Amino acid sequence: MIDSNLQSTREVLVFLMKYVSGKVLDFGSGRAKYKKIISTHANSYTAFDMFPGSNVDVVGNALDTPFSNNEFDTIISTQVLEHVAKPWLMIKEIGRILKPGGRCLLTMPFLVPYHPDPQDNSRFTTNGLILMFKDEGFEVLECGGYGRFFTVLSEFMHFVCFDPYKKSKRGSAFVMNFFGRIAKFLDRFVKNDKIYANVFIVARKL
């Protein structure tokens, strides 16, 4: 099981690298900020996103990708599913291009402010994610929440004080980094597992 002290998506991803191998697809990669972490565990790495960019290898639609059936050993998707209009169809598409026995590692926000990029459509509890993956023929290996009570508060403070979709005020990054570190420290003393900022799931295609 995942360490309850892990608070960020980066930390959770590092912890879950034991599930990563073979030909890997970063699904909704954006700027591919986790490429270095993922590549150390992969035979090959492909960055896929709906928007072109210097770090994107393939551009396309999350619900109708250009990849072949059963192409990838591992698919990783971080903080993407909430932006998709029909998230269950994205899970179905992941199942199509993942090899039998292949693994999907996915994270998404739960108690996080509305953030259109370009849309923000949904939130799922851990149970909701489990049901959706099982409906698409996956076996769930791990699922949980991360980022406890004080991390949730710091996320909302970030949006209230410094809108991340507007030009940052001078010093805002320093202030939010400071509060984030305090939140991470305080969360070590929080035992309530019903409050979490984000959710993750590791599922295997049957």
PDB file of N, CA and C in Angstrom, residues 92-185:
ATOM      1  N   LYS A  92     -11.740   3.357 -21.589  1.00  0.00           N
ATOM      2  CA  LYS A  92     -11.950   2.330 -22.624  1.00  0.00           C
ATOM      3  C   LYS A  92     -10.831   2.382 -23.670  1.00  0.00           C
ATOM      4  N   GLU A  93     -10.438   3.600 -24.074  1.00  0.00           N
ATOM      5  CA  GLU A  93      -9.374   3.757 -25.071  1.00  0.00           C
ATOM      6  C   GLU A  93      -8.033   3.285 -24.512  1.00  0.00           C
ATOM      7  N   ILE A  94      -7.777   3.579 -23.245  1.00  0.00           N
ATOM      8  CA  ILE A  94      -6.556   3.083 -22.603  1.00  0.00           C
ATOM      9  C   ILE A  94      -6.544   1.554 -22.625  1.00  0.00           C
ATOM     10  N   GLY A  95      -7.702   0.952 -22.346  1.00  0.00           N
ATOM     11  CA  GLY A  95      -7.804  -0.502 -22.391  1.00  0.00           C
ATOM     12  C   GLY A  95      -7.547  -1.068 -23.777  1.00  0.00           C
ATOM     13  N   ARG A  96      -7.937  -0.333 -24.800  1.00  0.00           N
ATOM     14  CA  ARG A  96      -7.733  -0.805 -26.176  1.00  0.00           C
ATOM     15  C   ARG A  96      -6.258  -0.864 -26.536  1.00  0.00           C
ATOM     16  N   ILE A  97      -5.499   0.154 -26.167  1.00  0.00           N
ATOM     17  CA  ILE A  97      -4.106   0.252 -26.614  1.00  0.00           C
ATOM     18  C   ILE A  97      -3.112  -0.371 -25.627  1.00  0.00           C
ATOM     19  N   LEU A  98      -3.607  -0.822 -24.482  1.00  0.00           N
ATOM     20  CA  LEU A  98      -2.763  -1.481 -23.486  1.00  0.00           C
ATOM     21  C   LEU A  98      -2.731  -2.987 -23.761  1.00  0.00           C
ATOM     22  N   LYS A  99      -1.558  -3.588 -23.639  1.00  0.00           N
ATOM     23  CA  LYS A  99      -1.435  -5.031 -23.835  1.00  0.00           C
ATOM     24  C   LYS A  99      -2.165  -5.789 -22.724  1.00  0.00           C
ATOM     25  N   PRO A 100      -2.662  -6.984 -22.988  1.00  0.00           N
ATOM     26  CA  PRO A 100      -3.217  -7.813 -21.909  1.00  0.00           C
ATOM     27  C   PRO A 100      -2.164  -8.010 -20.814  1.00  0.00           C
ATOM     28  N   GLY A 101      -2.551  -7.778 -19.575  1.00  0.00           N
ATOM     29  CA  GLY A 101      -1.599  -7.836 -18.475  1.00  0.00           C
ATOM     30  C   GLY A 101      -0.866  -6.532 -18.245  1.00  0.00           C
ATOM     31  N   GLY A 102      -1.027  -5.573 -19.170  1.00  0.00           N
ATOM     32  CA  GLY A 102      -0.399  -4.264 -19.027  1.00  0.00           C
ATOM     33  C   GLY A 102      -1.043  -3.460 -17.919  1.00  0.00           C
ATOM     34  N   ARG A 103      -0.331  -2.452 -17.448  1.00  0.00           N
ATOM     35  CA  ARG A 103      -0.792  -1.682 -16.299  1.00  0.00           C
ATOM     36  C   ARG A 103      -1.030  -0.221 -16.641  1.00  0.00           C
ATOM     37  N   CYS A 104      -2.046   0.330 -16.025  1.00  0.00           N
ATOM     38  CA  CYS A 104      -2.350   1.758 -16.124  1.00  0.00           C
ATOM     39  C   CYS A 104      -2.174   2.389 -14.757  1.00  0.00           C
ATOM     40  N   LEU A 105      -1.387   3.457 -14.697  1.00  0.00           N
ATOM     41  CA  LEU A 105      -1.233   4.265 -13.489  1.00  0.00           C
ATOM     42  C   LEU A 105      -1.875   5.611 -13.769  1.00  0.00           C
ATOM     43  N   LEU A 106      -2.872   5.973 -12.987  1.00  0.00           N
ATOM     44  CA  LEU A 106      -3.622   7.203 -13.257  1.00  0.00           C
ATOM     45  C   LEU A 106      -3.840   7.986 -11.974  1.00  0.00           C
ATOM     46  N   THR A 107      -3.664   9.298 -12.057  1.00  0.00           N
ATOM     47  CA  THR A 107      -4.003  10.186 -10.946  1.00  0.00           C
ATOM     48  C   THR A 107      -4.964  11.258 -11.446  1.00  0.00           C
ATOM     49  N   MET A 108      -5.772  11.776 -10.522  1.00  0.00           N
ATOM     50  CA  MET A 108      -6.650  12.894 -10.852  1.00  0.00           C
ATOM     51  C   MET A 108      -7.013  13.626  -9.568  1.00  0.00           C
ATOM     52  N   PRO A 109      -7.421  14.896  -9.655  1.00  0.00           N
ATOM     53  CA  PRO A 109      -7.789  15.645  -8.459  1.00  0.00           C
ATOM     54  C   PRO A 109      -9.144  15.233  -7.913  1.00  0.00           C
ATOM     55  N   PHE A 110      -9.335  15.480  -6.636  1.00  0.00           N
ATOM     56  CA  PHE A 110     -10.635  15.264  -5.997  1.00  0.00           C
ATOM     57  C   PHE A 110     -11.070  16.553  -5.296  1.00  0.00           C
ATOM     58  N   LEU A 111     -10.481  16.872  -4.153  1.00  0.00           N
ATOM     59  CA  LEU A 111     -10.811  18.127  -3.467  1.00  0.00           C
ATOM     60  C   LEU A 111      -9.833  19.212  -3.904  1.00  0.00           C
ATOM     61  N   VAL A 112      -9.989  19.623  -5.128  1.00  0.00           N
ATOM     62  CA  VAL A 112      -9.134  20.637  -5.747  1.00  0.00           C
ATOM     63  C   VAL A 112     -10.035  21.620  -6.483  1.00  0.00           C
ATOM     64  N   PRO A 113      -9.719  22.925  -6.459  1.00  0.00           N
ATOM     65  CA  PRO A 113     -10.579  23.918  -7.115  1.00  0.00           C
ATOM     66  C   PRO A 113     -10.754  23.678  -8.616  1.00  0.00           C
ATOM     67  N   TYR A 114     -11.810  24.234  -9.137  1.00  0.00           N
ATOM     68  CA  TYR A 114     -12.110  24.206 -10.571  1.00  0.00           C
ATOM     69  C   TYR A 114     -10.954  24.825 -11.343  1.00  0.00           C
ATOM     70  N   HIS A 115     -10.451  24.102 -12.347  1.00  0.00           N
ATOM     71  CA  HIS A 115      -9.303  24.599 -13.112  1.00  0.00           C
ATOM     72  C   HIS A 115      -9.440  24.220 -14.590  1.00  0.00           C
ATOM     73  N   PRO A 116     -10.138  25.024 -15.369  1.00  0.00           N
ATOM     74  CA  PRO A 116     -10.328  24.729 -16.794  1.00  0.00           C
ATOM     75  C   PRO A 116      -9.017  24.799 -17.574  1.00  0.00           C
ATOM     76  N   ASP A 117      -8.657  23.688 -18.218  1.00  0.00           N
ATOM     77  CA  ASP A 117      -7.394  23.645 -18.956  1.00  0.00           C
ATOM     78  C   ASP A 117      -7.485  22.650 -20.115  1.00  0.00           C
ATOM     79  N   PRO A 118      -8.300  22.845 -21.147  1.00  0.00           N
ATOM     80  CA  PRO A 118      -9.215  23.983 -21.305  1.00  0.00           C
ATOM     81  C   PRO A 118     -10.564  23.792 -20.614  1.00  0.00           C
ATOM     82  N   GLN A 119     -10.894  22.561 -20.188  1.00  0.00           N
ATOM     83  CA  GLN A 119     -12.134  22.291 -19.471  1.00  0.00           C
ATOM     84  C   GLN A 119     -11.811  21.556 -18.177  1.00  0.00           C
ATOM     85  N   ASP A 120     -12.739  21.615 -17.230  1.00  0.00           N
ATOM     86  CA  ASP A 120     -12.616  20.837 -15.994  1.00  0.00           C
ATOM     87  C   ASP A 120     -13.994  20.246 -15.736  1.00  0.00           C
ATOM     88  N   ASN A 121     -14.145  18.944 -15.960  1.00  0.00           N
ATOM     89  CA  ASN A 121     -15.477  18.353 -16.050  1.00  0.00           C
ATOM     90  C   ASN A 121     -15.894  17.449 -14.903  1.00  0.00           C
ATOM     91  N   SER A 122     -14.957  16.837 -14.198  1.00  0.00           N
ATOM     92  CA  SER A 122     -15.393  15.804 -13.254  1.00  0.00           C
ATOM     93  C   SER A 122     -14.413  15.585 -12.110  1.00  0.00           C
ATOM     94  N   ARG A 123     -14.921  14.935 -11.067  1.00  0.00           N
ATOM     95  CA  ARG A 123     -14.143  14.441  -9.941  1.00  0.00           C
ATOM     96  C   ARG A 123     -14.646  13.038  -9.611  1.00  0.00           C
ATOM     97  N   PHE A 124     -13.750  12.166  -9.160  1.00  0.00           N
ATOM     98  CA  PHE A 124     -14.147  10.822  -8.749  1.00  0.00           C
ATOM     99  C   PHE A 124     -13.543  10.491  -7.393  1.00  0.00           C
ATOM    100  N   THR A 125     -14.324   9.836  -6.547  1.00  0.00           N
ATOM    101  CA  THR A 125     -13.785   9.255  -5.326  1.00  0.00           C
ATOM    102  C   THR A 125     -12.962   8.026  -5.699  1.00  0.00           C
ATOM    103  N   THR A 126     -12.275   7.460  -4.718  1.00  0.00           N
ATOM    104  CA  THR A 126     -11.539   6.221  -4.983  1.00  0.00           C
ATOM    105  C   THR A 126     -12.496   5.128  -5.446  1.00  0.00           C
ATOM    106  N   ASN A 127     -13.660   5.039  -4.809  1.00  0.00           N
ATOM    107  CA  ASN A 127     -14.631   4.012  -5.190  1.00  0.00           C
ATOM    108  C   ASN A 127     -15.142   4.233  -6.619  1.00  0.00           C
ATOM    109  N   GLY A 128     -15.356   5.492  -6.985  1.00  0.00           N
ATOM    110  CA  GLY A 128     -15.807   5.801  -8.337  1.00  0.00           C
ATOM    111  C   GLY A 128     -14.799   5.378  -9.390  1.00  0.00           C
ATOM    112  N   LEU A 129     -13.504   5.614  -9.113  1.00  0.00           N
ATOM    113  CA  LEU A 129     -12.460   5.194 -10.054  1.00  0.00           C
ATOM    114  C   LEU A 129     -12.404   3.672 -10.178  1.00  0.00           C
ATOM    115  N   ILE A 130     -12.498   2.992  -9.042  1.00  0.00           N
ATOM    116  CA  ILE A 130     -12.460   1.526  -9.054  1.00  0.00           C
ATOM    117  C   ILE A 130     -13.586   0.964  -9.915  1.00  0.00           C
ATOM    118  N   LEU A 131     -14.797   1.478  -9.721  1.00  0.00           N
ATOM    119  CA  LEU A 131     -15.948   0.992 -10.484  1.00  0.00           C
ATOM    120  C   LEU A 131     -15.763   1.219 -11.983  1.00  0.00           C
ATOM    121  N   MET A 132     -15.250   2.395 -12.347  1.00  0.00           N
ATOM    122  CA  MET A 132     -15.088   2.723 -13.760  1.00  0.00           C
ATOM    123  C   MET A 132     -14.050   1.807 -14.425  1.00  0.00           C
ATOM    124  N   PHE A 133     -12.942   1.554 -13.745  1.00  0.00           N
ATOM    125  CA  PHE A 133     -11.924   0.674 -14.310  1.00  0.00           C
ATOM    126  C   PHE A 133     -12.411  -0.771 -14.392  1.00  0.00           C
ATOM    127  N   LYS A 134     -13.103  -1.232 -13.373  1.00  0.00           N
ATOM    128  CA  LYS A 134     -13.626  -2.603 -13.409  1.00  0.00           C
ATOM    129  C   LYS A 134     -14.631  -2.782 -14.539  1.00  0.00           C
ATOM    130  N   ASP A 135     -15.445  -1.754 -14.776  1.00  0.00           N
ATOM    131  CA  ASP A 135     -16.426  -1.822 -15.865  1.00  0.00           C
ATOM    132  C   ASP A 135     -15.760  -1.973 -17.229  1.00  0.00           C
ATOM    133  N   GLU A 136     -14.505  -1.501 -17.338  1.00  0.00           N
ATOM    134  CA  GLU A 136     -13.788  -1.575 -18.619  1.00  0.00           C
ATOM    135  C   GLU A 136     -12.831  -2.758 -18.680  1.00  0.00           C
ATOM    136  N   GLY A 137     -12.990  -3.720 -17.762  1.00  0.00           N
ATOM    137  CA  GLY A 137     -12.221  -4.954 -17.845  1.00  0.00           C
ATOM    138  C   GLY A 137     -10.849  -4.921 -17.204  1.00  0.00           C
ATOM    139  N   PHE A 138     -10.674  -4.079 -16.194  1.00  0.00           N
ATOM    140  CA  PHE A 138      -9.403  -4.001 -15.479  1.00  0.00           C
ATOM    141  C   PHE A 138      -9.513  -4.662 -14.105  1.00  0.00           C
ATOM    142  N   GLU A 139      -8.384  -5.167 -13.638  1.00  0.00           N
ATOM    143  CA  GLU A 139      -8.238  -5.594 -12.246  1.00  0.00           C
ATOM    144  C   GLU A 139      -7.522  -4.475 -11.496  1.00  0.00           C
ATOM    145  N   VAL A 140      -8.080  -4.015 -10.388  1.00  0.00           N
ATOM    146  CA  VAL A 140      -7.481  -2.920  -9.625  1.00  0.00           C
ATOM    147  C   VAL A 140      -6.438  -3.479  -8.660  1.00  0.00           C
ATOM    148  N   LEU A 141      -5.207  -3.008  -8.789  1.00  0.00           N
ATOM    149  CA  LEU A 141      -4.108  -3.451  -7.937  1.00  0.00           C
ATOM    150  C   LEU A 141      -3.942  -2.558  -6.718  1.00  0.00           C
ATOM    151  N   GLU A 142      -4.090  -1.260  -6.905  1.00  0.00           N
ATOM    152  CA  GLU A 142      -4.020  -0.296  -5.805  1.00  0.00           C
ATOM    153  C   GLU A 142      -4.897   0.897  -6.135  1.00  0.00           C
ATOM    154  N   CYS A 143      -5.473   1.500  -5.115  1.00  0.00           N
ATOM    155  CA  CYS A 143      -6.235   2.738  -5.301  1.00  0.00           C
ATOM    156  C   CYS A 143      -6.290   3.462  -3.965  1.00  0.00           C
ATOM    157  N   GLY A 144      -6.117   4.771  -3.983  1.00  0.00           N
ATOM    158  CA  GLY A 144      -6.148   5.523  -2.738  1.00  0.00           C
ATOM    159  C   GLY A 144      -6.134   7.017  -2.973  1.00  0.00           C
ATOM    160  N   GLY A 145      -6.171   7.756  -1.872  1.00  0.00           N
ATOM    161  CA  GLY A 145      -6.103   9.210  -1.929  1.00  0.00           C
ATOM    162  C   GLY A 145      -4.766   9.698  -1.402  1.00  0.00           C
ATOM    163  N   TYR A 146      -4.357  10.879  -1.830  1.00  0.00           N
ATOM    164  CA  TYR A 146      -3.131  11.478  -1.300  1.00  0.00           C
ATOM    165  C   TYR A 146      -3.288  12.990  -1.242  1.00  0.00           C
ATOM    166  N   GLY A 147      -2.520  13.598  -0.334  1.00  0.00           N
ATOM    167  CA  GLY A 147      -2.685  15.025  -0.066  1.00  0.00           C
ATOM    168  C   GLY A 147      -3.810  15.203   0.933  1.00  0.00           C
ATOM    169  N   ARG A 148      -3.491  15.247   2.209  1.00  0.00           N
ATOM    170  CA  ARG A 148      -4.522  15.247   3.242  1.00  0.00           C
ATOM    171  C   ARG A 148      -5.083  16.650   3.501  1.00  0.00           C
ATOM    172  N   PHE A 149      -5.670  16.815   4.662  1.00  0.00           N
ATOM    173  CA  PHE A 149      -6.473  17.998   4.991  1.00  0.00           C
ATOM    174  C   PHE A 149      -5.743  19.315   4.727  1.00  0.00           C
ATOM    175  N   PHE A 150      -4.526  19.447   5.233  1.00  0.00           N
ATOM    176  CA  PHE A 150      -3.829  20.730   5.099  1.00  0.00           C
ATOM    177  C   PHE A 150      -3.353  20.973   3.663  1.00  0.00           C
ATOM    178  N   THR A 151      -3.086  19.904   2.930  1.00  0.00           N
ATOM    179  CA  THR A 151      -2.770  20.057   1.510  1.00  0.00           C
ATOM    180  C   THR A 151      -3.980  20.576   0.749  1.00  0.00           C
ATOM    181  N   VAL A 152      -5.169  20.065   1.103  1.00  0.00           N
ATOM    182  CA  VAL A 152      -6.410  20.566   0.494  1.00  0.00           C
ATOM    183  C   VAL A 152      -6.561  22.059   0.767  1.00  0.00           C
ATOM    184  N   LEU A 153      -6.341  22.462   2.023  1.00  0.00           N
ATOM    185  CA  LEU A 153      -6.443  23.889   2.370  1.00  0.00           C
ATOM    186  C   LEU A 153      -5.448  24.731   1.573  1.00  0.00           C
ATOM    187  N   SER A 154      -4.225  24.240   1.438  1.00  0.00           N
ATOM    188  CA  SER A 154      -3.212  25.022   0.722  1.00  0.00           C
ATOM    189  C   SER A 154      -3.556  25.153  -0.760  1.00  0.00           C
ATOM    190  N   GLU A 155      -4.182  24.106  -1.340  1.00  0.00           N
ATOM    191  CA  GLU A 155      -4.617  24.181  -2.737  1.00  0.00           C
ATOM    192  C   GLU A 155      -5.653  25.291  -2.922  1.00  0.00           C
ATOM    193  N   PHE A 156      -6.620  25.366  -2.009  1.00  0.00           N
ATOM    194  CA  PHE A 156      -7.649  26.394  -2.126  1.00  0.00           C
ATOM    195  C   PHE A 156      -7.070  27.780  -1.865  1.00  0.00           C
ATOM    196  N   MET A 157      -6.125  27.882  -0.937  1.00  0.00           N
ATOM    197  CA  MET A 157      -5.455  29.165  -0.693  1.00  0.00           C
ATOM    198  C   MET A 157      -4.739  29.639  -1.948  1.00  0.00           C
ATOM    199  N   HIS A 158      -4.116  28.702  -2.642  1.00  0.00           N
ATOM    200  CA  HIS A 158      -3.401  29.029  -3.877  1.00  0.00           C
ATOM    201  C   HIS A 158      -4.342  29.689  -4.879  1.00  0.00           C
ATOM    202  N   PHE A 159      -5.527  29.094  -5.055  1.00  0.00           N
ATOM    203  CA  PHE A 159      -6.478  29.616  -6.035  1.00  0.00           C
ATOM    204  C   PHE A 159      -7.120  30.925  -5.573  1.00  0.00           C
ATOM    205  N   VAL A 160      -7.327  31.066  -4.269  1.00  0.00           N
ATOM    206  CA  VAL A 160      -7.945  32.283  -3.741  1.00  0.00           C
ATOM    207  C   VAL A 160      -6.971  33.462  -3.803  1.00  0.00           C
ATOM    208  N   CYS A 161      -5.732  33.209  -3.405  1.00  0.00           N
ATOM    209  CA  CYS A 161      -4.754  34.299  -3.313  1.00  0.00           C
ATOM    210  C   CYS A 161      -4.025  34.580  -4.628  1.00  0.00           C
ATOM    211  N   PHE A 162      -3.744  33.515  -5.386  1.00  0.00           N
ATOM    212  CA  PHE A 162      -2.969  33.663  -6.613  1.00  0.00           C
ATOM    213  C   PHE A 162      -3.588  32.788  -7.691  1.00  0.00           C
ATOM    214  N   ASP A 163      -4.442  33.359  -8.507  1.00  0.00           N
ATOM    215  CA  ASP A 163      -5.091  32.599  -9.573  1.00  0.00           C
ATOM    216  C   ASP A 163      -4.023  32.047 -10.522  1.00  0.00           C
ATOM    217  N   PRO A 164      -3.873  30.706 -10.595  1.00  0.00           N
ATOM    218  CA  PRO A 164      -2.804  30.138 -11.433  1.00  0.00           C
ATOM    219  C   PRO A 164      -3.016  30.337 -12.926  1.00  0.00           C
ATOM    220  N   TYR A 165      -4.211  30.815 -13.327  1.00  0.00           N
ATOM    221  CA  TYR A 165      -4.484  31.025 -14.747  1.00  0.00           C
ATOM    222  C   TYR A 165      -4.345  32.493 -15.141  1.00  0.00           C
ATOM    223  N   LYS A 166      -3.828  33.284 -14.220  1.00  0.00           N
ATOM    224  CA  LYS A 166      -3.493  34.669 -14.515  1.00  0.00           C
ATOM    225  C   LYS A 166      -2.000  34.866 -14.255  1.00  0.00           C
ATOM    226  N   LYS A 167      -1.484  35.986 -14.696  1.00  0.00           N
ATOM    227  CA  LYS A 167      -0.067  36.257 -14.501  1.00  0.00           C
ATOM    228  C   LYS A 167       0.251  36.279 -13.013  1.00  0.00           C
ATOM    229  N   SER A 168       1.274  35.527 -12.622  1.00  0.00           N
ATOM    230  CA  SER A 168       1.634  35.411 -11.211  1.00  0.00           C
ATOM    231  C   SER A 168       2.118  36.741 -10.652  1.00  0.00           C
ATOM    232  N   LYS A 169       1.704  37.003  -9.404  1.00  0.00           N
ATOM    233  CA  LYS A 169       2.207  38.179  -8.718  1.00  0.00           C
ATOM    234  C   LYS A 169       3.625  37.899  -8.233  1.00  0.00           C
ATOM    235  N   ARG A 170       4.385  38.953  -8.105  1.00  0.00           N
ATOM    236  CA  ARG A 170       5.772  38.795  -7.675  1.00  0.00           C
ATOM    237  C   ARG A 170       5.813  38.162  -6.279  1.00  0.00           C
ATOM    238  N   GLY A 171       6.583  37.118  -6.159  1.00  0.00           N
ATOM    239  CA  GLY A 171       6.725  36.452  -4.867  1.00  0.00           C
ATOM    240  C   GLY A 171       5.684  35.394  -4.581  1.00  0.00           C
ATOM    241  N   SER A 172       4.700  35.226  -5.478  1.00  0.00           N
ATOM    242  CA  SER A 172       3.612  34.277  -5.213  1.00  0.00           C
ATOM    243  C   SER A 172       4.123  32.838  -5.132  1.00  0.00           C
ATOM    244  N   ALA A 173       5.067  32.487  -5.999  1.00  0.00           N
ATOM    245  CA  ALA A 173       5.599  31.123  -5.998  1.00  0.00           C
ATOM    246  C   ALA A 173       6.290  30.815  -4.672  1.00  0.00           C
ATOM    247  N   PHE A 174       7.036  31.790  -4.166  1.00  0.00           N
ATOM    248  CA  PHE A 174       7.726  31.599  -2.885  1.00  0.00           C
ATOM    249  C   PHE A 174       6.723  31.409  -1.756  1.00  0.00           C
ATOM    250  N   VAL A 175       5.676  32.247  -1.740  1.00  0.00           N
ATOM    251  CA  VAL A 175       4.663  32.175  -0.679  1.00  0.00           C
ATOM    252  C   VAL A 175       3.954  30.828  -0.703  1.00  0.00           C
ATOM    253  N   MET A 176       3.529  30.369  -1.876  1.00  0.00           N
ATOM    254  CA  MET A 176       2.782  29.121  -1.964  1.00  0.00           C
ATOM    255  C   MET A 176       3.678  27.915  -1.689  1.00  0.00           C
ATOM    256  N   ASN A 177       4.937  28.001  -2.068  1.00  0.00           N
ATOM    257  CA  ASN A 177       5.871  26.929  -1.744  1.00  0.00           C
ATOM    258  C   ASN A 177       6.064  26.829  -0.236  1.00  0.00           C
ATOM    259  N   PHE A 178       6.107  27.986   0.421  1.00  0.00           N
ATOM    260  CA  PHE A 178       6.249  28.031   1.877  1.00  0.00           C
ATOM    261  C   PHE A 178       5.045  27.389   2.555  1.00  0.00           C
ATOM    262  N   PHE A 179       3.835  27.793   2.141  1.00  0.00           N
ATOM    263  CA  PHE A 179       2.623  27.213   2.725  1.00  0.00           C
ATOM    264  C   PHE A 179       2.492  25.726   2.382  1.00  0.00           C
ATOM    265  N   GLY A 180       2.937  25.349   1.189  1.00  0.00           N
ATOM    266  CA  GLY A 180       2.887  23.943   0.804  1.00  0.00           C
ATOM    267  C   GLY A 180       3.756  23.074   1.696  1.00  0.00           C
ATOM    268  N   ARG A 181       4.925  23.584   2.060  1.00  0.00           N
ATOM    269  CA  ARG A 181       5.822  22.835   2.944  1.00  0.00           C
ATOM    270  C   ARG A 181       5.225  22.697   4.340  1.00  0.00           C
ATOM    271  N   ILE A 182       4.585  23.758   4.813  1.00  0.00           N
ATOM    272  CA  ILE A 182       3.922  23.695   6.119  1.00  0.00           C
ATOM    273  C   ILE A 182       2.782  22.683   6.080  1.00  0.00           C
ATOM    274  N   ALA A 183       1.991  22.728   4.999  1.00  0.00           N
ATOM    275  CA  ALA A 183       0.862  21.797   4.855  1.00  0.00           C
ATOM    276  C   ALA A 183       1.351  20.354   4.852  1.00  0.00           C
ATOM    277  N   LYS A 184       2.428  20.105   4.139  1.00  0.00           N
ATOM    278  CA  LYS A 184       2.968  18.746   4.069  1.00  0.00           C
ATOM    279  C   LYS A 184       3.407  18.264   5.447  1.00  0.00           C
ATOM    280  N   PHE A 185       4.021  19.150   6.220  1.00  0.00           N
ATOM    281  CA  PHE A 185       4.450  18.795   7.579  1.00  0.00           C
ATOM    282  C   PHE A 185       3.248  18.502   8.471  1.00  0.00           C
TER     283      PHE A 185
END
